Tab-separated table of C-alpha atoms and ligand atoms in Angstrom:
chain	number	residue	atom	x	y	z
A	1	MET	CA	-0.070	-0.033	-0.012
A	2	SER	CA	1.370	3.385	-0.886
A	3	PHE	CA	1.707	5.742	1.699
A	4	LEU	CA	-1.258	8.116	0.516
A	5	ASN	CA	-3.006	4.908	0.327
A	6	LYS	CA	-2.150	4.317	4.326
A	7	ILE	CA	-3.326	8.106	5.186
A	8	PHE	CA	-6.478	7.908	2.725
A	9	GLY	CA	-7.783	4.751	4.093
A	10	ARG	CA	-7.305	5.132	7.839
A	11	LYS	CA	-9.314	8.705	6.985
A	12	ASN	CA	-12.074	6.829	5.638
A	13	LYS	CA	-12.375	4.359	8.393
A	14	PRO	CA	-15.371	4.764	10.350
A	15	ILE	CA	-14.051	6.616	13.721
A	16	THR	CA	-14.118	4.558	16.769
A	17	VAL	CA	-15.140	5.088	20.381
A	18	GLU	CA	-11.573	3.946	21.483
A	19	GLU	CA	-10.303	6.420	19.072
A	20	LEU	CA	-11.867	9.307	20.799
A	21	LYS	CA	-11.313	8.523	24.286
A	22	ARG	CA	-7.639	8.152	23.279
A	23	ALA	CA	-8.089	11.489	21.911
A	24	LEU	CA	-9.703	12.719	25.048
A	25	LYS	CA	-6.732	11.648	27.307
A	26	ASN	CA	-4.143	12.728	24.617
A	27	LYS	CA	-5.512	15.960	24.572
A	28	GLU	CA	-5.909	16.406	20.752
A	29	PHE	CA	-9.492	18.182	21.338
A	30	VAL	CA	-9.168	22.088	20.527
A	31	PHE	CA	-11.333	25.180	21.116
A	32	TYR	CA	-11.056	27.407	18.162
A	33	TYR	CA	-13.295	30.748	19.440
A	34	GLN	CA	-15.209	32.960	17.300
A	35	PRO	CA	-16.472	36.263	18.071
A	36	GLU	CA	-19.728	37.580	18.649
A	37	TRP	CA	-19.818	40.980	17.536
A	38	ASP	CA	-22.477	44.287	18.502
A	39	LEU	CA	-23.300	45.304	15.019
A	40	LYS	CA	-23.544	49.123	16.005
A	41	THR	CA	-20.775	49.254	17.000
A	42	ASN	CA	-18.649	46.965	15.591
A	43	ARG	CA	-17.234	45.661	18.757
A	44	THR	CA	-16.772	42.322	20.334
A	45	ILE	CA	-19.071	41.202	22.955
A	46	GLY	CA	-18.242	37.336	23.691
A	47	VAL	CA	-16.991	33.714	21.358
A	48	GLU	CA	-18.595	31.048	20.810
A	49	ALA	CA	-16.372	27.655	21.909
A	50	LEU	CA	-16.062	25.875	18.770
A	51	MET	CA	-14.876	22.466	19.389
A	52	ARG	CA	-12.036	20.567	16.346
A	53	TRP	CA	-10.265	17.683	16.523
A	54	GLU	CA	-7.099	17.679	15.367
A	55	SER	CA	-5.776	13.933	14.676
A	56	PRO	CA	-2.418	12.830	14.255
A	57	LYS	CA	-3.859	10.458	11.841
A	58	ARG	CA	-7.143	12.206	10.190
A	59	GLY	CA	-5.867	15.627	10.186
A	60	TYR	CA	-8.558	18.050	10.717
A	61	VAL	CA	-12.420	16.523	11.913
A	62	PRO	CA	-15.663	18.758	12.161
A	63	PRO	CA	-17.362	18.630	15.304
A	64	MET	CA	-20.149	17.149	13.673
A	65	GLU	CA	-18.700	14.517	12.359
A	66	PHE	CA	-17.708	13.066	15.590
A	67	ILE	CA	-19.988	14.855	18.760
A	68	PRO	CA	-22.974	11.870	18.344
A	69	LEU	CA	-20.871	9.003	18.472
A	70	LEU	CA	-18.881	10.997	21.433
A	71	GLU	CA	-23.008	11.124	22.647
A	72	GLU	CA	-23.548	7.289	21.683
A	73	SER	CA	-20.659	6.006	23.315
A	74	GLY	CA	-21.464	7.871	26.561
A	75	VAL	CA	-17.738	9.350	26.387
A	76	ILE	CA	-19.543	12.374	25.894
A	77	HIS	CA	-19.720	12.940	30.069
A	78	GLU	CA	-16.060	13.248	30.177
A	79	PHE	CA	-16.275	15.730	28.089
A	80	THR	CA	-18.281	17.965	28.838
A	81	ARG	CA	-15.979	18.547	31.968
A	82	PHE	CA	-12.743	19.059	29.556
A	83	LEU	CA	-15.291	21.995	28.457
A	84	PHE	CA	-15.853	23.747	31.250
A	85	GLU	CA	-12.420	22.983	32.188
A	86	GLN	CA	-11.109	24.621	29.339
A	87	THR	CA	-12.978	27.533	28.133
A	88	LEU	CA	-13.166	28.745	31.612
A	89	LYS	CA	-9.938	28.687	32.322
A	90	ASP	CA	-9.186	30.418	28.831
A	91	LEU	CA	-12.256	33.103	29.597
A	92	ALA	CA	-10.346	33.675	32.456
A	93	GLU	CA	-7.268	34.681	30.375
A	94	LEU	CA	-9.120	36.560	27.611
A	95	HIS	CA	-10.820	38.827	30.745
A	96	LYS	CA	-7.057	40.524	31.101
A	97	VAL	CA	-7.274	41.945	27.451
A	98	ALA	CA	-11.130	42.032	27.401
A	99	PRO	CA	-12.699	41.631	30.633
A	100	GLU	CA	-16.404	42.233	29.853
A	101	ILE	CA	-16.961	39.274	27.138
A	102	PHE	CA	-18.582	36.174	27.813
A	103	MET	CA	-18.067	32.476	26.779
A	104	ALA	CA	-20.678	30.774	24.823
A	105	VAL	CA	-20.556	26.767	24.889
A	106	ASN	CA	-22.643	24.253	23.257
A	107	LEU	CA	-24.640	21.659	24.829
A	108	SER	CA	-26.016	18.899	22.748
A	109	ILE	CA	-29.393	17.344	24.613
A	110	SER	CA	-27.902	14.513	26.430
A	111	GLN	CA	-25.229	16.667	27.821
A	112	LEU	CA	-28.214	18.553	29.093
A	113	GLN	CA	-29.774	15.848	30.158
A	114	GLU	CA	-26.467	15.210	32.712
A	115	ALA	CA	-27.193	14.575	36.235
A	116	ASP	CA	-24.074	16.734	37.583
A	117	LEU	CA	-24.473	19.286	34.819
A	118	THR	CA	-24.544	22.227	37.156
A	119	GLU	CA	-22.514	21.050	39.795
A	120	THR	CA	-19.773	20.729	37.327
A	121	ILE	CA	-20.086	23.987	35.876
A	122	GLN	CA	-19.505	25.708	39.161
A	123	LYS	CA	-16.909	23.657	39.940
A	124	TYR	CA	-15.378	25.460	36.898
A	125	LEU	CA	-17.097	28.270	37.609
A	126	THR	CA	-15.273	28.463	41.000
A	127	GLU	CA	-11.975	27.188	40.372
A	128	ASN	CA	-11.968	30.292	37.909
A	129	ASN	CA	-13.174	32.783	40.112
A	130	MET	CA	-15.420	33.731	37.558
A	131	ASP	CA	-19.263	35.230	38.053
A	132	ALA	CA	-21.658	32.766	36.032
A	133	LYS	CA	-22.654	35.852	33.990
A	134	TYR	CA	-19.643	35.507	31.587
A	135	LEU	CA	-21.427	32.028	30.841
A	136	GLU	CA	-23.672	31.122	28.303
A	137	CYS	CA	-24.945	27.949	27.606
A	138	GLU	CA	-26.328	27.402	24.065
A	139	PHE	CA	-28.161	24.638	23.408
A	140	THR	CA	-30.346	24.223	19.387
A	141	GLU	CA	-33.592	24.225	19.092
A	142	SER	CA	-33.499	21.621	16.720
A	143	GLN	CA	-32.771	19.145	19.632
A	144	GLU	CA	-36.528	19.809	20.215
A	145	LEU	CA	-37.226	21.448	23.281
A	146	GLY	CA	-39.552	18.508	24.019
A	147	GLU	CA	-41.065	17.624	27.814
A	148	ASP	CA	-38.216	14.857	27.795
A	149	VAL	CA	-35.679	17.152	27.503
A	150	LEU	CA	-36.532	19.673	30.273
A	151	SER	CA	-38.195	17.256	32.523
A	152	ASN	CA	-34.834	17.522	34.728
A	153	GLY	CA	-35.360	20.835	35.151
A	154	ILE	CA	-31.995	22.170	34.054
A	155	LEU	CA	-33.433	25.257	32.179
A	156	ASP	CA	-34.457	26.105	35.796
A	157	LYS	CA	-31.642	25.493	37.151
A	158	LEU	CA	-29.554	27.317	35.239
A	159	ALA	CA	-31.544	30.365	35.729
A	160	GLU	CA	-31.323	29.784	39.372
A	161	MET	CA	-27.275	29.944	39.214
A	162	HIS	CA	-28.193	33.135	36.585
A	163	ILE	CA	-26.382	31.275	33.492
A	164	PRO	CA	-27.400	32.592	30.416
A	165	VAL	CA	-28.850	30.655	28.030
A	166	SER	CA	-29.331	30.976	24.388
A	167	ILE	CA	-31.592	29.499	21.331
A	168	ASP	CA	-29.160	28.500	18.508
A	169	ASP	CA	-30.163	27.322	15.116
A	170	PHE	CA	-33.067	29.584	15.622
A	171	GLY	CA	-35.903	29.118	12.826
A	172	THR	CA	-34.590	25.287	11.912
A	173	GLY	CA	-36.550	23.534	14.595
A	174	TYR	CA	-39.398	22.845	16.673
A	175	SER	CA	-40.044	25.953	19.307
A	176	SER	CA	-43.054	26.492	20.252
A	177	PHE	CA	-43.977	30.762	20.934
A	178	GLU	CA	-45.429	29.026	24.367
A	179	ARG	CA	-41.812	27.425	25.538
A	180	LEU	CA	-40.193	30.847	24.216
A	181	LYS	CA	-42.413	32.759	26.543
A	182	GLN	CA	-41.569	31.205	29.562
A	183	LEU	CA	-37.677	30.423	28.728
A	184	ASN	CA	-35.176	32.785	30.569
A	185	ILE	CA	-33.209	33.333	27.651
A	186	ARG	CA	-30.110	35.670	26.932
A	187	LYS	CA	-30.730	35.545	22.749
A	188	LEU	CA	-31.946	34.105	19.948
A	189	LYS	CA	-29.535	32.934	17.557
A	190	ILE	CA	-30.850	32.901	13.963
A	191	ASP	CA	-29.506	29.944	11.985
A	192	LEU	CA	-26.950	30.836	9.185
A	193	SER	CA	-28.922	28.681	6.399
A	194	PHE	CA	-31.591	32.101	6.280
A	195	ILE	CA	-28.199	34.647	6.074
A	196	ARG	CA	-26.697	32.457	3.591
A	197	THR	CA	-29.036	34.003	0.384
A	198	LEU	CA	-30.102	36.768	2.582
A	199	MET	CA	-29.446	39.512	-0.164
A	200	GLU	CA	-31.517	37.366	-2.780
A	201	ASP	CA	-34.139	35.705	-1.572
A	202	ASP	CA	-37.153	37.662	-0.532
A	203	LYS	CA	-38.676	35.115	1.835
A	204	ASN	CA	-35.497	34.794	3.847
A	205	LYS	CA	-35.448	38.263	4.894
A	206	SER	CA	-39.217	38.290	5.636
A	207	ILE	CA	-38.229	35.664	8.330
A	208	VAL	CA	-35.132	37.056	9.210
A	209	LEU	CA	-37.641	40.246	9.887
A	210	SER	CA	-40.236	38.197	11.604
A	211	ILE	CA	-37.552	36.365	14.262
A	212	ILE	CA	-35.998	40.209	14.611
A	213	LYS	CA	-39.437	41.357	15.719
A	214	LEU	CA	-40.648	38.325	17.626
A	215	GLY	CA	-37.389	38.532	19.560
A	216	HIS	CA	-37.444	42.434	20.462
A	217	ASP	CA	-41.330	41.764	21.303
A	218	LEU	CA	-40.046	39.168	23.927
A	219	GLY	CA	-37.638	41.153	24.841
A	220	PHE	CA	-34.157	39.349	24.324
A	221	PRO	CA	-31.899	40.315	21.462
A	222	VAL	CA	-31.716	38.979	17.959
A	223	LEU	CA	-28.053	37.689	16.339
A	224	ALA	CA	-27.443	36.523	13.099
A	225	GLU	CA	-24.678	33.768	12.451
A	226	GLY	CA	-22.803	33.555	9.030
A	227	ILE	CA	-22.309	36.555	8.013
A	228	GLU	CA	-19.954	36.554	5.381
A	229	THR	CA	-20.630	39.815	3.132
A	230	THR	CA	-20.630	43.717	4.374
A	231	GLU	CA	-24.065	43.559	2.418
A	232	GLN	CA	-25.635	40.662	4.464
A	233	GLN	CA	-23.923	42.572	7.919
A	234	GLN	CA	-25.135	46.253	6.321
A	235	TRP	CA	-29.136	44.734	5.463
A	236	LEU	CA	-28.896	43.379	9.350
A	237	ARG	CA	-27.925	46.073	11.001
A	238	ASP	CA	-30.122	48.475	9.027
A	239	ASN	CA	-33.408	45.963	10.426
A	240	GLY	CA	-32.635	46.295	14.031
A	241	CYS	CA	-30.554	42.619	14.351
A	242	ASP	CA	-28.808	43.525	17.181
A	243	TYR	CA	-25.505	40.899	17.049
A	244	GLY	CA	-24.070	39.551	14.508
A	245	GLN	CA	-21.446	35.973	13.766
A	246	GLY	CA	-19.431	34.886	10.338
A	247	TYR	CA	-16.390	35.131	8.932
A	248	TRP	CA	-16.936	38.487	7.929
A	249	PHE	CA	-15.789	39.511	11.365
A	250	SER	CA	-13.801	36.328	12.050
A	251	ARG	CA	-13.694	33.192	12.028
A	252	GLY	CA	-13.038	30.707	14.362
A	253	LEU	CA	-9.508	31.404	15.736
A	254	PRO	CA	-7.282	29.796	18.273
A	255	MET	CA	-6.317	31.239	21.788
A	256	ASP	CA	-2.779	32.755	20.296
A	257	GLN	CA	-4.581	34.775	17.682
A	258	LEU	CA	-8.261	35.606	19.310
A	259	LYS	CA	-6.173	37.617	22.088
A	260	PRO	CA	-4.327	40.593	19.717
A	261	PHE	CA	-7.453	40.452	17.699
A	262	LEU	CA	-9.511	41.406	20.702
A	263	ALA	CA	-6.659	43.849	22.035
A	264	GLU	CA	-6.889	45.556	18.645
A	265	ASN	CA	-10.661	45.403	18.129
A	266	LEU	CA	-12.046	46.595	21.947
A	267	LYS	CA	-9.059	49.464	21.415
A	268	GLN	CA	-10.989	50.934	18.040
A	269	LYS	CA	-13.371	53.358	19.308
B	301	C2E	P1	-23.017	26.619	16.117
B	301	C2E	O1	-23.241	26.140	17.254
B	301	C2E	O2	-24.232	27.241	15.141
B	301	C2E	O3	-21.932	27.156	15.270
B	301	C2E	C1	-21.569	27.775	14.120
B	301	C2E	C2	-20.768	27.148	12.877
B	301	C2E	O4	-21.171	27.711	11.859
B	301	C2E	C3	-19.739	26.742	12.951
B	301	C2E	O5	-19.208	25.518	12.378
B	301	C2E	C4	-19.076	28.041	12.992
B	301	C2E	O6	-17.629	27.843	12.274
B	301	C2E	C5	-19.790	28.278	11.203
B	301	C2E	N1	-19.776	29.223	10.370
B	301	C2E	C6	-19.118	30.464	11.740
B	301	C2E	N2	-19.558	32.045	10.663
B	301	C2E	C7	-19.378	31.450	9.517
B	301	C2E	C8	-19.812	31.642	8.058
B	301	C2E	O7	-19.546	32.855	7.958
B	301	C2E	N3	-19.779	31.054	6.998
B	301	C2E	C9	-20.098	29.257	7.316
B	301	C2E	N4	-20.451	29.209	6.196
B	301	C2E	N5	-20.231	29.086	8.541
B	301	C2E	C10	-19.548	30.171	9.438
B	301	C2E	P2	-18.853	24.146	13.549
B	301	C2E	O8	-17.611	24.906	13.907
B	301	C2E	O9	-18.408	23.535	12.419
B	301	C2E	O10	-19.533	23.860	14.141
B	301	C2E	C11	-20.698	22.933	13.433
B	301	C2E	C12	-21.891	22.936	14.434
B	301	C2E	O11	-21.066	21.919	15.651
B	301	C2E	C13	-22.237	23.871	15.869
B	301	C2E	O12	-22.768	24.636	15.597
B	301	C2E	C14	-22.373	23.194	17.008
B	301	C2E	O13	-24.051	23.209	16.464
B	301	C2E	C15	-21.374	21.860	16.881
B	301	C2E	N6	-20.708	22.411	17.974
B	301	C2E	C16	-19.058	22.869	17.803
B	301	C2E	N7	-18.390	22.812	19.092
B	301	C2E	C17	-19.063	21.886	19.824
B	301	C2E	C18	-19.039	21.831	21.510
B	301	C2E	O14	-18.280	21.779	22.089
B	301	C2E	N8	-20.228	21.125	21.765
B	301	C2E	C19	-21.233	20.647	21.407
B	301	C2E	N9	-21.783	19.510	21.589
B	301	C2E	N10	-22.020	21.390	20.043
B	301	C2E	C20	-20.681	21.732	19.432
B	302	MG	MG1	-23.599	27.694	18.436
B	303	MG	MG1	-26.156	27.840	14.997
């Protein structure tokens, strides 16, 4: 077998649970942090932690290719601890250059159902002397905000701890208006599929306008994900969208690139 065959052969092989356990132990999972910014001031308000697997054998593996397996295999619990350990440590470091920014983390359904989730979060908040208001837990509404997910009262517990929660990929899932009304949430994040063709598609414009109005009427701000062009950015700002995230402003960055980015961005008036 040629060298290339060996590499590509390995890349295409299905990922195994053993491999993921080893990767966790060897610290092959890393976080890239993508800034979220205020559309009116162009200043960063927080960052979202996006996980990457930098596998020596497979190369870069995107999160959607291994997170479902982490969940099925039960390794996700260990991963949740690692997530809060690493991101809150990094946030404390980032506060040296950007004291008011928050850290948003993505939590899947099974993570939200972990019995000791709030204890895990509290442990790492305390360890880093971090106020809970600087953390933000995102979950996607496509994971169905059904009774089964929320029956353990996790959202109430997070609210009691003063940890903000936001809804990711909004517009693609099952949120009922009744549920939205009850939830104590920090913001709605409009799914990037509506932004991708925003300028060409009047129906997407109508949907985005409706979400902005809905969010504002219910009392929470709205963020547009996946902004890639100046036109999209301007349109969203002119139509009352509060915050943005996307390649136009910045991709997800490793810590060593994020710190100078934040220092430069927050210095500007
Ligand atoms: P998400 O939370 O909706 O994250 C946004 C995704 O959109 C990220 O993909 C980001 O890189 C990408 N993105 C941001 N700006 C742009 C843009 O301007 N254009 C385009 N085309 N894409 C943009 P990524 O990093 O591949 O993550 C995919 C999903 O994986 C995330 O979607 C999130 O649901 C999940 N994920 C990532 N990290 C974690 C994690 O630590 N835990 C869990 N449970 N899920 C995670
Ligand atoms: Mg997200
Ligand atoms: Mg999203």
